[in-house]
């Protein structure tokens, strides 16, 4: 599974302060921990930091690129901001693999962000929602996911560069929606040939919940059984990563060995 590190995010107080103060040490120390945990992609988000949003993104991306050549995911819910951020980051990091996180299936979003991904050679994450908001059922998630997938493919984006996110909501506020996420992954995998990669924002399931780490790792395993390929998650959560590795061993994605967690880390060069 592909681990998108969630930690370089201005929603965290330490990262938010580091962005304001242009403190590379804080960000890079956090990043080293995430890399040691197995992060494959670094998701960066400036959060609610005020000021020059594009400049903040560029600074974060450059700060990340100084210590790793891992792909960078540019994370914002604001399409207009991404329109400015993507070319700015591509300009200073011409050879870094980038991912746009994210685009809904609403026409106004796809019209802006899908051509942007084509022009700047990035991957893209498509949310299974449109202008009407987050679907309350499986069927609408599938409709939005199929619409996004078809539009992205027709624009020339390779299926290898497309991720679909069936939108995870907190269990304490959206009971039974987690079951819809799992089923949407299963069905979207069946109706698309070739199937896209599937990704979730894992910690969303446990927002403001007790026992959040237990919720996260249990939901991750559920989604893996349905065909999940990637998650935005905390690579420093050892129990979470070990649950992921174990599930993939039991699903036949990795060979079993006496110490399969060690074998997984050796394979990744950790």
PDB file of C-alpha atoms in Angstrom:
ATOM      1  CA  UNK A   1       0.000   0.000   0.000  1.00  0.00           C
ATOM      2  CA  UNK A   2       1.088   3.568  -0.694  1.00  0.00           C
ATOM      3  CA  UNK A   3       1.456   5.665   2.442  1.00  0.00           C
ATOM      4  CA  UNK A   4       0.766   9.381   2.030  1.00  0.00           C
ATOM      5  CA  UNK A   5       2.183  11.078   5.121  1.00  0.00           C
ATOM      6  CA  UNK A   6      -0.447  13.328   6.722  1.00  0.00           C
ATOM      7  CA  UNK A   7       1.847  15.061   9.187  1.00  0.00           C
ATOM      8  CA  UNK A   8       3.196  18.035   7.196  1.00  0.00           C
ATOM      9  CA  UNK A   9      -0.080  19.864   7.607  1.00  0.00           C
ATOM     10  CA  UNK A  10      -0.813  23.316   8.959  1.00  0.00           C
ATOM     11  CA  UNK A  11      -3.769  21.917  10.869  1.00  0.00           C
ATOM     12  CA  UNK A  12      -1.170  20.725  13.377  1.00  0.00           C
ATOM     13  CA  UNK A  13      -0.059  23.546  15.657  1.00  0.00           C
ATOM     14  CA  UNK A  14       3.649  22.814  15.365  1.00  0.00           C
ATOM     15  CA  UNK A  15       3.545  22.829  11.565  1.00  0.00           C
ATOM     16  CA  UNK A  16       1.350  25.925  11.497  1.00  0.00           C
ATOM     17  CA  UNK A  17       3.871  27.770  13.682  1.00  0.00           C
ATOM     18  CA  UNK A  18       6.761  26.500  11.548  1.00  0.00           C
ATOM     19  CA  UNK A  19       5.136  27.851   8.376  1.00  0.00           C
ATOM     20  CA  UNK A  20       4.581  31.257   9.979  1.00  0.00           C
ATOM     21  CA  UNK A  21       8.176  31.393  11.238  1.00  0.00           C
ATOM     22  CA  UNK A  22       9.714  29.734   8.140  1.00  0.00           C
ATOM     23  CA  UNK A  23      11.278  27.182  10.495  1.00  0.00           C
ATOM     24  CA  UNK A  24      12.577  24.364   8.307  1.00  0.00           C
ATOM     25  CA  UNK A  25      13.941  22.357  11.225  1.00  0.00           C
ATOM     26  CA  UNK A  26      10.511  21.594  12.691  1.00  0.00           C
ATOM     27  CA  UNK A  27       9.110  20.417   9.359  1.00  0.00           C
ATOM     28  CA  UNK A  28      12.165  18.387   8.407  1.00  0.00           C
ATOM     29  CA  UNK A  29      12.415  16.699  11.797  1.00  0.00           C
ATOM     30  CA  UNK A  30       8.761  15.626  11.497  1.00  0.00           C
ATOM     31  CA  UNK A  31       9.377  14.498   7.947  1.00  0.00           C
ATOM     32  CA  UNK A  32      12.353  12.332   8.898  1.00  0.00           C
ATOM     33  CA  UNK A  33      10.135  10.472  11.368  1.00  0.00           C
ATOM     34  CA  UNK A  34       7.483   9.913   8.702  1.00  0.00           C
ATOM     35  CA  UNK A  35      10.064   8.653   6.225  1.00  0.00           C
ATOM     36  CA  UNK A  36      11.441   6.281   8.840  1.00  0.00           C
ATOM     37  CA  UNK A  37       7.921   4.929   9.280  1.00  0.00           C
ATOM     38  CA  UNK A  38       7.602   4.135   5.577  1.00  0.00           C
ATOM     39  CA  UNK A  39       5.980   7.203   3.994  1.00  0.00           C
ATOM     40  CA  UNK A  40       5.933   6.981   0.183  1.00  0.00           C
ATOM     41  CA  UNK A  41       4.353  10.347  -0.649  1.00  0.00           C
ATOM     42  CA  UNK A  42       4.471  13.549   1.381  1.00  0.00           C
ATOM     43  CA  UNK A  43       1.089  15.256   1.554  1.00  0.00           C
ATOM     44  CA  UNK A  44       1.545  18.962   2.303  1.00  0.00           C
ATOM     45  CA  UNK A  45      -1.218  21.322   3.408  1.00  0.00           C
ATOM     46  CA  UNK A  46      -0.759  24.846   4.769  1.00  0.00           C
ATOM     47  CA  UNK A  47      -3.965  24.653   6.826  1.00  0.00           C
ATOM     48  CA  UNK A  48      -5.357  27.946   8.131  1.00  0.00           C
ATOM     49  CA  UNK A  49      -2.076  29.883   7.984  1.00  0.00           C
ATOM     50  CA  UNK A  50      -2.709  33.486   6.900  1.00  0.00           C
ATOM     51  CA  UNK A  51      -0.753  35.419   4.296  1.00  0.00           C
ATOM     52  CA  UNK A  52       0.788  34.325   1.011  1.00  0.00           C
ATOM     53  CA  UNK A  53      -0.805  30.906   0.496  1.00  0.00           C
ATOM     54  CA  UNK A  54       1.092  30.146  -2.706  1.00  0.00           C
ATOM     55  CA  UNK A  55       4.365  31.213  -1.107  1.00  0.00           C
ATOM     56  CA  UNK A  56       3.667  29.015   1.912  1.00  0.00           C
ATOM     57  CA  UNK A  57       3.067  25.999  -0.335  1.00  0.00           C
ATOM     58  CA  UNK A  58       6.247  26.641  -2.305  1.00  0.00           C
ATOM     59  CA  UNK A  59       8.242  27.008   0.904  1.00  0.00           C
ATOM     60  CA  UNK A  60       6.847  23.754   2.311  1.00  0.00           C
ATOM     61  CA  UNK A  61       7.513  21.880  -0.934  1.00  0.00           C
ATOM     62  CA  UNK A  62      11.094  23.143  -1.105  1.00  0.00           C
ATOM     63  CA  UNK A  63      11.617  22.306   2.571  1.00  0.00           C
ATOM     64  CA  UNK A  64      10.435  18.748   1.932  1.00  0.00           C
ATOM     65  CA  UNK A  65      12.526  18.369  -1.238  1.00  0.00           C
ATOM     66  CA  UNK A  66      15.725  19.269   0.623  1.00  0.00           C
ATOM     67  CA  UNK A  67      15.720  15.942   2.466  1.00  0.00           C
ATOM     68  CA  UNK A  68      13.753  13.548   0.230  1.00  0.00           C
ATOM     69  CA  UNK A  69      12.952  12.965  -3.431  1.00  0.00           C
ATOM     70  CA  UNK A  70       9.621  11.338  -2.572  1.00  0.00           C
ATOM     71  CA  UNK A  71       6.558  12.564  -4.495  1.00  0.00           C
ATOM     72  CA  UNK A  72       4.711  15.535  -3.001  1.00  0.00           C
ATOM     73  CA  UNK A  73       0.927  15.780  -2.775  1.00  0.00           C
ATOM     74  CA  UNK A  74      -0.380  19.366  -2.873  1.00  0.00           C
ATOM     75  CA  UNK A  75      -3.404  19.303  -0.600  1.00  0.00           C
ATOM     76  CA  UNK A  76      -6.117  21.973  -0.635  1.00  0.00           C
ATOM     77  CA  UNK A  77      -9.903  22.059  -0.926  1.00  0.00           C
ATOM     78  CA  UNK A  78      -9.610  25.363  -2.834  1.00  0.00           C
ATOM     79  CA  UNK A  79      -9.452  24.732  -6.576  1.00  0.00           C
ATOM     80  CA  UNK A  80      -8.477  28.316  -7.376  1.00  0.00           C
ATOM     81  CA  UNK A  81      -5.549  28.092  -4.977  1.00  0.00           C
ATOM     82  CA  UNK A  82      -4.336  24.853  -6.567  1.00  0.00           C
ATOM     83  CA  UNK A  83      -4.493  26.533  -9.980  1.00  0.00           C
ATOM     84  CA  UNK A  84      -1.831  28.943  -8.704  1.00  0.00           C
ATOM     85  CA  UNK A  85       0.080  26.534  -6.458  1.00  0.00           C
ATOM     86  CA  UNK A  86       0.726  23.706  -8.935  1.00  0.00           C
ATOM     87  CA  UNK A  87       2.622  25.767 -11.551  1.00  0.00           C
ATOM     88  CA  UNK A  88       4.502  27.643  -8.810  1.00  0.00           C
ATOM     89  CA  UNK A  89       5.715  24.397  -7.217  1.00  0.00           C
ATOM     90  CA  UNK A  90       6.429  22.816 -10.605  1.00  0.00           C
ATOM     91  CA  UNK A  91       8.515  25.870 -11.462  1.00  0.00           C
ATOM     92  CA  UNK A  92      10.873  25.356  -8.511  1.00  0.00           C
ATOM     93  CA  UNK A  93      10.728  21.546  -8.497  1.00  0.00           C
ATOM     94  CA  UNK A  94      10.613  20.601 -12.185  1.00  0.00           C
ATOM     95  CA  UNK A  95      11.595  16.957 -11.665  1.00  0.00           C
ATOM     96  CA  UNK A  96       9.560  16.125  -8.556  1.00  0.00           C
ATOM     97  CA  UNK A  97       6.531  13.867  -8.940  1.00  0.00           C
ATOM     98  CA  UNK A  98       3.455  15.838  -7.836  1.00  0.00           C
ATOM     99  CA  UNK A  99      -0.105  14.880  -7.003  1.00  0.00           C
ATOM    100  CA  UNK A 100      -3.069  17.270  -6.929  1.00  0.00           C
ATOM    101  CA  UNK A 101      -5.125  16.626  -3.798  1.00  0.00           C
ATOM    102  CA  UNK A 102      -7.926  17.013  -4.643  1.00  0.00           C
ATOM    103  CA  UNK A 103     -10.674  17.514  -7.238  1.00  0.00           C
ATOM    104  CA  UNK A 104     -14.388  16.802  -6.975  1.00  0.00           C
ATOM    105  CA  UNK A 105     -16.570  15.512  -9.811  1.00  0.00           C
ATOM    106  CA  UNK A 106     -18.296  18.895 -10.044  1.00  0.00           C
ATOM    107  CA  UNK A 107     -17.788  20.242 -13.593  1.00  0.00           C
ATOM    108  CA  UNK A 108     -16.369  23.562 -12.380  1.00  0.00           C
ATOM    109  CA  UNK A 109     -13.667  21.719 -10.422  1.00  0.00           C
ATOM    110  CA  UNK A 110     -12.817  19.217 -13.140  1.00  0.00           C
ATOM    111  CA  UNK A 111     -12.633  21.975 -15.768  1.00  0.00           C
ATOM    112  CA  UNK A 112      -9.921  23.694 -13.710  1.00  0.00           C
ATOM    113  CA  UNK A 113      -7.914  20.873 -12.166  1.00  0.00           C
ATOM    114  CA  UNK A 114      -7.871  18.045 -14.689  1.00  0.00           C
ATOM    115  CA  UNK A 115      -6.271  20.197 -17.455  1.00  0.00           C
ATOM    116  CA  UNK A 116      -3.879  21.488 -14.777  1.00  0.00           C
ATOM    117  CA  UNK A 117      -2.784  17.927 -14.015  1.00  0.00           C
ATOM    118  CA  UNK A 118      -2.267  17.232 -17.715  1.00  0.00           C
ATOM    119  CA  UNK A 119      -0.266  20.416 -18.298  1.00  0.00           C
ATOM    120  CA  UNK A 120       2.034  19.965 -15.311  1.00  0.00           C
ATOM    121  CA  UNK A 121       2.336  16.160 -15.451  1.00  0.00           C
ATOM    122  CA  UNK A 122       0.873  15.431 -12.037  1.00  0.00           C
ATOM    123  CA  UNK A 123      -1.207  12.704 -10.511  1.00  0.00           C
ATOM    124  CA  UNK A 124      -4.645  13.653  -9.256  1.00  0.00           C
ATOM    125  CA  UNK A 125      -7.019  12.555  -6.506  1.00  0.00           C
ATOM    126  CA  UNK A 126     -10.711  12.606  -7.391  1.00  0.00           C
ATOM    127  CA  UNK A 127     -13.306  12.853  -4.648  1.00  0.00           C
ATOM    128  CA  UNK A 128     -16.526  10.908  -5.148  1.00  0.00           C
ATOM    129  CA  UNK A 129     -18.713  13.969  -4.666  1.00  0.00           C
ATOM    130  CA  UNK A 130     -20.025  16.765  -6.855  1.00  0.00           C
ATOM    131  CA  UNK A 131     -21.622  20.190  -6.458  1.00  0.00           C
ATOM    132  CA  UNK A 132     -24.363  18.630  -4.321  1.00  0.00           C
ATOM    133  CA  UNK A 133     -21.877  17.651  -1.613  1.00  0.00           C
ATOM    134  CA  UNK A 134     -20.840  14.366  -0.010  1.00  0.00           C
ATOM    135  CA  UNK A 135     -23.166  11.534  -1.066  1.00  0.00           C
ATOM    136  CA  UNK A 136     -25.158   9.758   1.585  1.00  0.00           C
ATOM    137  CA  UNK A 137     -25.187   6.468  -0.287  1.00  0.00           C
ATOM    138  CA  UNK A 138     -23.005   4.108  -2.299  1.00  0.00           C
ATOM    139  CA  UNK A 139     -24.727   4.710  -5.626  1.00  0.00           C
ATOM    140  CA  UNK A 140     -23.951   8.423  -5.781  1.00  0.00           C
ATOM    141  CA  UNK A 141     -20.328   7.794  -4.790  1.00  0.00           C
ATOM    142  CA  UNK A 142     -20.023   5.339  -7.676  1.00  0.00           C
ATOM    143  CA  UNK A 143     -21.640   7.781 -10.113  1.00  0.00           C
ATOM    144  CA  UNK A 144     -19.282  10.595  -9.113  1.00  0.00           C
ATOM    145  CA  UNK A 145     -16.242   8.321  -9.132  1.00  0.00           C
ATOM    146  CA  UNK A 146     -17.065   6.978 -12.602  1.00  0.00           C
ATOM    147  CA  UNK A 147     -17.647  10.502 -13.923  1.00  0.00           C
ATOM    148  CA  UNK A 148     -14.321  11.715 -12.601  1.00  0.00           C
ATOM    149  CA  UNK A 149     -12.465   8.656 -13.864  1.00  0.00           C
ATOM    150  CA  UNK A 150     -13.913   8.934 -17.376  1.00  0.00           C
ATOM    151  CA  UNK A 151     -13.207  12.680 -17.584  1.00  0.00           C
ATOM    152  CA  UNK A 152      -9.615  12.285 -16.389  1.00  0.00           C
ATOM    153  CA  UNK A 153      -8.882   9.409 -18.775  1.00  0.00           C
ATOM    154  CA  UNK A 154     -10.390  11.253 -21.733  1.00  0.00           C
ATOM    155  CA  UNK A 155      -8.185  14.246 -20.902  1.00  0.00           C
ATOM    156  CA  UNK A 156      -5.109  12.047 -21.213  1.00  0.00           C
ATOM    157  CA  UNK A 157      -4.263  11.238 -17.596  1.00  0.00           C
ATOM    158  CA  UNK A 158      -2.990   7.695 -17.167  1.00  0.00           C
ATOM    159  CA  UNK A 159      -4.996   5.402 -14.895  1.00  0.00           C
ATOM    160  CA  UNK A 160      -1.756   4.911 -12.933  1.00  0.00           C
ATOM    161  CA  UNK A 161      -1.888   8.611 -12.005  1.00  0.00           C
ATOM    162  CA  UNK A 162      -5.519   8.670 -10.885  1.00  0.00           C
ATOM    163  CA  UNK A 163      -6.650   8.057  -7.315  1.00  0.00           C
ATOM    164  CA  UNK A 164     -10.309   7.926  -6.286  1.00  0.00           C
ATOM    165  CA  UNK A 165     -11.234   8.956  -2.755  1.00  0.00           C
ATOM    166  CA  UNK A 166     -14.667   7.689  -1.635  1.00  0.00           C
ATOM    167  CA  UNK A 167     -14.676  10.267   1.189  1.00  0.00           C
ATOM    168  CA  UNK A 168     -14.313   9.103   4.764  1.00  0.00           C
ATOM    169  CA  UNK A 169     -16.442  10.862   7.381  1.00  0.00           C
ATOM    170  CA  UNK A 170     -16.174  10.720  11.196  1.00  0.00           C
ATOM    171  CA  UNK A 171     -17.931   7.722  12.732  1.00  0.00           C
ATOM    172  CA  UNK A 172     -19.346   9.885  15.529  1.00  0.00           C
ATOM    173  CA  UNK A 173     -21.128  12.154  13.053  1.00  0.00           C
ATOM    174  CA  UNK A 174     -21.854   9.928  10.059  1.00  0.00           C
ATOM    175  CA  UNK A 175     -22.831   6.478  11.301  1.00  0.00           C
ATOM    176  CA  UNK A 176     -22.838   3.781   8.563  1.00  0.00           C
ATOM    177  CA  UNK A 177     -21.071   5.986   5.997  1.00  0.00           C
ATOM    178  CA  UNK A 178     -17.925   3.936   6.554  1.00  0.00           C
ATOM    179  CA  UNK A 179     -19.718   0.887   5.166  1.00  0.00           C
ATOM    180  CA  UNK A 180     -20.569   2.966   2.084  1.00  0.00           C
ATOM    181  CA  UNK A 181     -16.889   3.830   1.619  1.00  0.00           C
ATOM    182  CA  UNK A 182     -15.878   0.171   1.670  1.00  0.00           C
ATOM    183  CA  UNK A 183     -18.633  -0.833  -0.750  1.00  0.00           C
ATOM    184  CA  UNK A 184     -17.870   2.066  -3.090  1.00  0.00           C
ATOM    185  CA  UNK A 185     -14.259   0.877  -3.368  1.00  0.00           C
ATOM    186  CA  UNK A 186     -15.423  -2.643  -4.211  1.00  0.00           C
ATOM    187  CA  UNK A 187     -17.923  -1.556  -6.855  1.00  0.00           C
ATOM    188  CA  UNK A 188     -15.776   1.118  -8.486  1.00  0.00           C
ATOM    189  CA  UNK A 189     -13.001  -1.440  -8.878  1.00  0.00           C
ATOM    190  CA  UNK A 190     -15.424  -3.663 -10.768  1.00  0.00           C
ATOM    191  CA  UNK A 191     -16.893  -1.032 -13.120  1.00  0.00           C
ATOM    192  CA  UNK A 192     -13.582   0.532 -14.216  1.00  0.00           C
ATOM    193  CA  UNK A 193     -11.126  -1.259 -16.484  1.00  0.00           C
ATOM    194  CA  UNK A 194      -8.375  -0.672 -15.690  1.00  0.00           C
ATOM    195  CA  UNK A 195      -9.375   0.173 -12.120  1.00  0.00           C
ATOM    196  CA  UNK A 196      -8.049   3.349 -10.527  1.00  0.00           C
ATOM    197  CA  UNK A 197      -6.052   3.464  -7.353  1.00  0.00           C
ATOM    198  CA  UNK A 198      -8.170   4.057  -4.258  1.00  0.00           C
ATOM    199  CA  UNK A 199      -7.151   6.361  -1.432  1.00  0.00           C
ATOM    200  CA  UNK A 200      -8.734   7.499   1.831  1.00  0.00           C
ATOM    201  CA  UNK A 201      -8.006  10.238   4.331  1.00  0.00           C
ATOM    202  CA  UNK A 202      -7.783   7.692   7.118  1.00  0.00           C
ATOM    203  CA  UNK A 203      -7.829   9.858  10.238  1.00  0.00           C
ATOM    204  CA  UNK A 204     -11.088  11.469   9.122  1.00  0.00           C
ATOM    205  CA  UNK A 205     -12.895   8.390  10.414  1.00  0.00           C
ATOM    206  CA  UNK A 206     -11.843   9.138  13.985  1.00  0.00           C
ATOM    207  CA  UNK A 207     -12.008  12.943  14.111  1.00  0.00           C
ATOM    208  CA  UNK A 208     -12.893  14.031  17.676  1.00  0.00           C
ATOM    209  CA  UNK A 209     -13.390  10.383  18.686  1.00  0.00           C
ATOM    210  CA  UNK A 210     -12.066   8.416  21.634  1.00  0.00           C
ATOM    211  CA  UNK A 211      -9.816   5.444  20.806  1.00  0.00           C
ATOM    212  CA  UNK A 212      -8.985   7.134  17.514  1.00  0.00           C
ATOM    213  CA  UNK A 213      -5.920   4.978  16.806  1.00  0.00           C
ATOM    214  CA  UNK A 214      -7.939   1.775  17.183  1.00  0.00           C
ATOM    215  CA  UNK A 215     -10.632   3.152  14.888  1.00  0.00           C
ATOM    216  CA  UNK A 216      -8.021   4.139  12.310  1.00  0.00           C
ATOM    217  CA  UNK A 217      -6.288   0.793  12.085  1.00  0.00           C
ATOM    218  CA  UNK A 218      -9.528  -1.210  12.080  1.00  0.00           C
ATOM    219  CA  UNK A 219     -11.016   0.897   9.293  1.00  0.00           C
ATOM    220  CA  UNK A 220      -7.780   0.685   7.307  1.00  0.00           C
ATOM    221  CA  UNK A 221      -7.921  -3.113   7.374  1.00  0.00           C
ATOM    222  CA  UNK A 222     -11.588  -3.059   6.311  1.00  0.00           C
ATOM    223  CA  UNK A 223     -10.732  -0.866   3.323  1.00  0.00           C
ATOM    224  CA  UNK A 224      -7.726  -2.991   2.381  1.00  0.00           C
ATOM    225  CA  UNK A 225      -9.969  -6.030   2.053  1.00  0.00           C
ATOM    226  CA  UNK A 226     -12.086  -4.055  -0.446  1.00  0.00           C
ATOM    227  CA  UNK A 227      -9.117  -3.065  -2.621  1.00  0.00           C
ATOM    228  CA  UNK A 228      -7.657   0.091  -1.074  1.00  0.00           C
ATOM    229  CA  UNK A 229      -4.291   1.108  -2.548  1.00  0.00           C
ATOM    230  CA  UNK A 230      -3.287   4.171  -0.527  1.00  0.00           C
ATOM    231  CA  UNK A 231      -4.080   6.142   2.608  1.00  0.00           C
ATOM    232  CA  UNK A 232      -3.240   9.576   3.929  1.00  0.00           C
ATOM    233  CA  UNK A 233      -2.108   8.548   7.398  1.00  0.00           C
ATOM    234  CA  UNK A 234       0.451   8.898  10.167  1.00  0.00           C
ATOM    235  CA  UNK A 235       3.442   6.748   9.195  1.00  0.00           C
ATOM    236  CA  UNK A 236       4.792   7.159  12.729  1.00  0.00           C
ATOM    237  CA  UNK A 237       1.884   5.159  14.190  1.00  0.00           C
ATOM    238  CA  UNK A 238       3.664   1.810  14.567  1.00  0.00           C
ATOM    239  CA  UNK A 239       0.524  -0.177  15.419  1.00  0.00           C
ATOM    240  CA  UNK A 240      -1.254   1.262  12.382  1.00  0.00           C
ATOM    241  CA  UNK A 241       1.585   0.429  10.001  1.00  0.00           C
ATOM    242  CA  UNK A 242       1.918  -3.081  11.432  1.00  0.00           C
ATOM    243  CA  UNK A 243      -1.829  -3.679  11.035  1.00  0.00           C
ATOM    244  CA  UNK A 244      -1.516  -2.557   7.407  1.00  0.00           C
ATOM    245  CA  UNK A 245       1.433  -4.883   6.742  1.00  0.00           C
ATOM    246  CA  UNK A 246      -0.295  -7.814   8.451  1.00  0.00           C
ATOM    247  CA  UNK A 247      -3.506  -7.318   6.471  1.00  0.00           C
ATOM    248  CA  UNK A 248      -1.548  -7.248   3.226  1.00  0.00           C
ATOM    249  CA  UNK A 249       0.276 -10.463   4.183  1.00  0.00           C
ATOM    250  CA  UNK A 250      -3.047 -12.166   4.898  1.00  0.00           C
ATOM    251  CA  UNK A 251      -4.448 -10.833   1.602  1.00  0.00           C
ATOM    252  CA  UNK A 252      -1.531 -12.374  -0.272  1.00  0.00           C
ATOM    253  CA  UNK A 253       0.127  -9.093  -1.231  1.00  0.00           C
ATOM    254  CA  UNK A 254       3.338  -9.881   0.654  1.00  0.00           C
ATOM    255  CA  UNK A 255       5.044 -13.172   1.379  1.00  0.00           C
ATOM    256  CA  UNK A 256       4.832 -14.391   4.956  1.00  0.00           C
ATOM    257  CA  UNK A 257       8.086 -14.667   6.847  1.00  0.00           C
ATOM    258  CA  UNK A 258       9.030 -15.112  10.485  1.00  0.00           C
ATOM    259  CA  UNK A 259       9.306 -11.337  10.815  1.00  0.00           C
ATOM    260  CA  UNK A 260       7.241  -9.969   7.946  1.00  0.00           C
ATOM    261  CA  UNK A 261       7.234  -6.436   9.331  1.00  0.00           C
ATOM    262  CA  UNK A 262      11.032  -6.430   9.173  1.00  0.00           C
ATOM    263  CA  UNK A 263      10.901  -7.902   5.667  1.00  0.00           C
ATOM    264  CA  UNK A 264       8.522  -5.125   4.584  1.00  0.00           C
ATOM    265  CA  UNK A 265      10.857  -2.446   5.912  1.00  0.00           C
ATOM    266  CA  UNK A 266      13.884  -4.044   4.261  1.00  0.00           C
ATOM    267  CA  UNK A 267      12.021  -4.115   0.943  1.00  0.00           C
ATOM    268  CA  UNK A 268      11.374  -0.381   1.275  1.00  0.00           C
ATOM    269  CA  UNK A 269      14.978   0.271   2.241  1.00  0.00           C
ATOM    270  CA  UNK A 270      14.120   1.471   5.741  1.00  0.00           C
TER     271      UNK A 270
END
